[in-house]
Amino acid sequence: MTPNEIMKLGIDRARRTMRAGIGGPFGAVVVEDGEVLSVASNTVLRDNDPTCHAEMNAIREACKVLGTYDLSGCEMYATGAPCPMCQSAIIWANIKKVYVSGHVEDAEEIGFRDDFIYRFIEGGCKDESVLEIKELDREPAKKLYAEYKETNKEMY
């Protein structure tokens, strides 16, 4: 399949679920060595879950297909530029290349609001009008982390 044919899979899925009122106009496809592993769309409205963006859903499905949390060697096709949450998930999944069709500005033009999250991050995550982060005693968490390290569990 060509890149445009793969992108069309995401667009078609997004259009179908968007028209059904399941979520916004966003679709994503995860591919490994030219093989489509997952095709997903935004399901925020259906699932009442703000994390159910197309990219997140596509990653979840591809991980199930492969039986791993590590999608090294995979590529993603997304109908829109991934938001900060999705960018982070893509990076955590070890996906190194993302093809996009729509741009951040295109989503903003129809009312999607990623811009304030970008500004929050760029500002050092200090704008309490966006999110208050209050630090408590570090020692309990550090003890928990030390316990995990002692178990020699796999790092991810």
CSV table of C-alpha atoms in Angstrom, one decimal:
chain,number,residue,atom,x,y,z
A,1,MET,CA,0.0,0.0,0.0
A,2,THR,CA,1.1,3.5,-0.7
A,3,PRO,CA,1.3,6.1,2.2
A,4,ASN,CA,-1.8,7.8,0.8
A,5,GLU,CA,-3.7,4.5,0.7
A,6,ILE,CA,-2.7,3.8,4.3
A,7,MET,CA,-3.8,7.4,5.3
A,8,LYS,CA,-7.1,6.8,3.6
A,9,LEU,CA,-7.8,3.9,6.0
A,10,GLY,CA,-7.5,6.3,8.9
A,11,ILE,CA,-9.6,8.9,7.2
A,12,ASP,CA,-12.3,6.4,6.3
A,13,ARG,CA,-12.5,5.1,9.9
A,14,ALA,CA,-12.6,8.6,11.3
A,15,ARG,CA,-15.3,9.6,8.9
A,16,ARG,CA,-17.4,6.6,9.9
A,17,THR,CA,-17.1,7.0,13.6
A,18,MET,CA,-17.4,10.8,13.4
A,19,ARG,CA,-20.7,10.5,11.6
A,20,ALA,CA,-21.9,8.0,14.2
A,21,GLY,CA,-21.2,10.5,17.0
A,22,ILE,CA,-18.4,8.4,18.5
A,23,GLY,CA,-15.7,11.0,18.4
A,24,GLY,CA,-14.0,13.7,16.4
A,25,PRO,CA,-12.6,13.6,12.9
A,26,PHE,CA,-9.4,11.8,13.8
A,27,GLY,CA,-8.1,8.5,12.6
A,28,ALA,CA,-4.8,6.7,13.0
A,29,VAL,CA,-3.1,3.6,11.5
A,30,VAL,CA,-0.1,1.7,12.9
A,31,VAL,CA,2.0,-0.1,10.3
A,32,GLU,CA,5.0,-2.5,10.6
A,33,ASP,CA,7.0,-3.4,7.5
A,34,GLY,CA,4.2,-2.4,5.3
A,35,GLU,CA,1.6,-4.5,7.2
A,36,VAL,CA,-1.3,-2.7,8.8
A,37,LEU,CA,-1.5,-3.7,12.5
A,38,SER,CA,-4.3,-1.4,13.6
A,39,VAL,CA,-6.7,1.2,12.3
A,40,ALA,CA,-8.5,3.3,14.9
A,41,SER,CA,-10.4,6.5,15.4
A,42,ASN,CA,-11.2,8.9,18.1
A,43,THR,CA,-13.7,7.4,20.6
A,44,VAL,CA,-13.8,10.1,23.3
A,45,LEU,CA,-17.5,10.7,23.1
A,46,ARG,CA,-18.5,7.0,23.0
A,47,ASP,CA,-16.2,6.0,25.8
A,48,ASN,CA,-16.5,9.1,27.9
A,49,ASP,CA,-12.7,9.0,28.1
A,50,PRO,CA,-10.6,12.0,27.1
A,51,THR,CA,-7.6,9.7,26.4
A,52,CYS,CA,-9.3,7.8,23.6
A,53,HIS,CA,-7.7,9.8,20.8
A,54,ALA,CA,-7.2,7.9,17.5
A,55,GLU,CA,-3.5,7.6,18.1
A,56,MET,CA,-3.9,6.2,21.6
A,57,ASN,CA,-6.5,3.7,20.4
A,58,ALA,CA,-4.3,2.7,17.4
A,59,ILE,CA,-1.3,2.2,19.7
A,60,ARG,CA,-3.3,0.1,22.2
A,61,GLU,CA,-4.6,-2.1,19.4
A,62,ALA,CA,-1.2,-2.6,17.8
A,63,CYS,CA,0.3,-3.5,21.1
A,64,LYS,CA,-2.4,-6.2,21.6
A,65,VAL,CA,-1.8,-7.5,18.1
A,66,LEU,CA,2.0,-7.8,18.7
A,67,GLY,CA,1.7,-8.8,22.4
A,68,THR,CA,4.2,-6.0,23.4
A,69,TYR,CA,4.3,-2.5,24.6
A,70,ASP,CA,7.3,-1.8,22.3
A,71,LEU,CA,6.3,-0.7,18.8
A,72,SER,CA,9.9,-0.2,17.6
A,73,GLY,CA,10.0,-0.5,13.9
A,74,CYS,CA,6.4,0.6,13.5
A,75,GLU,CA,5.2,3.8,11.8
A,76,MET,CA,2.0,5.8,12.4
A,77,TYR,CA,-0.3,7.5,10.0
A,78,ALA,CA,-2.6,10.1,11.6
A,79,THR,CA,-5.3,12.3,10.1
A,80,GLY,CA,-4.2,15.2,12.3
A,81,ALA,CA,-1.0,16.3,14.0
A,82,PRO,CA,-0.8,14.3,17.2
A,83,CYS,CA,-1.6,16.4,20.4
A,84,PRO,CA,0.9,16.5,23.2
A,85,MET,CA,-0.6,13.4,24.9
A,86,CYS,CA,-0.5,11.4,21.8
A,87,GLN,CA,3.0,12.6,20.9
A,88,SER,CA,4.1,11.4,24.3
A,89,ALA,CA,2.4,8.0,23.8
A,90,ILE,CA,4.0,7.6,20.4
A,91,ILE,CA,7.4,8.3,21.9
A,92,TRP,CA,6.8,5.9,24.8
A,93,ALA,CA,5.8,3.2,22.3
A,94,ASN,CA,9.1,3.8,20.4
A,95,ILE,CA,7.4,4.8,17.2
A,96,LYS,CA,10.0,6.9,15.3
A,97,LYS,CA,8.0,8.2,12.3
A,98,VAL,CA,4.5,9.7,12.0
A,99,TYR,CA,2.9,10.7,8.8
A,100,VAL,CA,0.2,13.4,9.2
A,101,SER,CA,-2.4,14.8,6.9
A,102,GLY,CA,-4.1,17.6,8.9
A,103,HIS,CA,-2.1,20.2,10.8
A,104,VAL,CA,-2.6,21.7,14.2
A,105,GLU,CA,-4.0,24.9,12.7
A,106,ASP,CA,-6.6,22.9,10.8
A,107,ALA,CA,-7.9,21.3,14.0
A,108,GLU,CA,-7.9,24.7,15.8
A,109,GLU,CA,-10.0,26.2,12.9
A,110,ILE,CA,-12.8,23.8,13.8
A,111,GLY,CA,-12.5,24.3,17.6
A,112,PHE,CA,-10.0,21.8,18.9
A,113,ARG,CA,-7.8,23.4,21.6
A,114,ASP,CA,-4.3,21.9,21.8
A,115,ASP,CA,-2.6,25.3,21.8
A,116,PHE,CA,-3.0,25.9,25.5
A,117,ILE,CA,-1.3,22.6,26.3
A,118,TYR,CA,1.6,23.4,24.1
A,119,ARG,CA,1.9,26.8,25.9
A,120,PHE,CA,1.7,25.1,29.3
A,121,ILE,CA,4.5,22.7,28.4
A,122,GLU,CA,6.6,25.4,26.8
A,123,GLY,CA,6.2,27.5,29.9
A,124,GLY,CA,7.7,24.9,32.2
A,125,CYS,CA,4.3,23.5,33.3
A,126,LYS,CA,3.9,26.4,35.8
A,127,ASP,CA,0.6,28.0,34.6
A,128,GLU,CA,-1.7,27.1,37.5
A,129,SER,CA,-4.7,28.3,35.6
A,130,VAL,CA,-4.1,25.2,33.4
A,131,LEU,CA,-3.0,22.8,36.0
A,132,GLU,CA,-1.9,23.0,39.7
A,133,ILE,CA,0.9,20.6,40.5
A,134,LYS,CA,1.4,20.4,44.3
A,135,GLU,CA,4.4,18.5,45.6
A,136,LEU,CA,4.1,16.4,48.8
A,137,ASP,CA,6.7,14.5,50.8
A,138,ARG,CA,9.0,12.7,48.3
A,139,GLU,CA,10.2,10.0,50.6
A,140,PRO,CA,7.2,7.6,50.3
A,141,ALA,CA,7.5,7.6,46.5
A,142,LYS,CA,11.3,7.3,46.6
A,143,LYS,CA,10.9,4.2,48.9
A,144,LEU,CA,8.3,2.7,46.5
A,145,TYR,CA,10.7,3.3,43.5
A,146,ALA,CA,13.6,1.8,45.4
A,147,GLU,CA,11.5,-1.3,46.1
A,148,TYR,CA,10.7,-1.6,42.4
A,149,LYS,CA,14.4,-1.3,41.4
A,150,GLU,CA,15.2,-4.1,43.9
A,151,THR,CA,12.9,-6.4,42.1
A,152,ASN,CA,14.9,-6.1,38.9
A,153,LYS,CA,11.7,-5.7,36.9
A,154,GLU,CA,11.9,-4.9,33.2
A,155,MET,CA,12.3,-1.2,32.5
A,156,TYR,CA,10.1,0.3,29.8
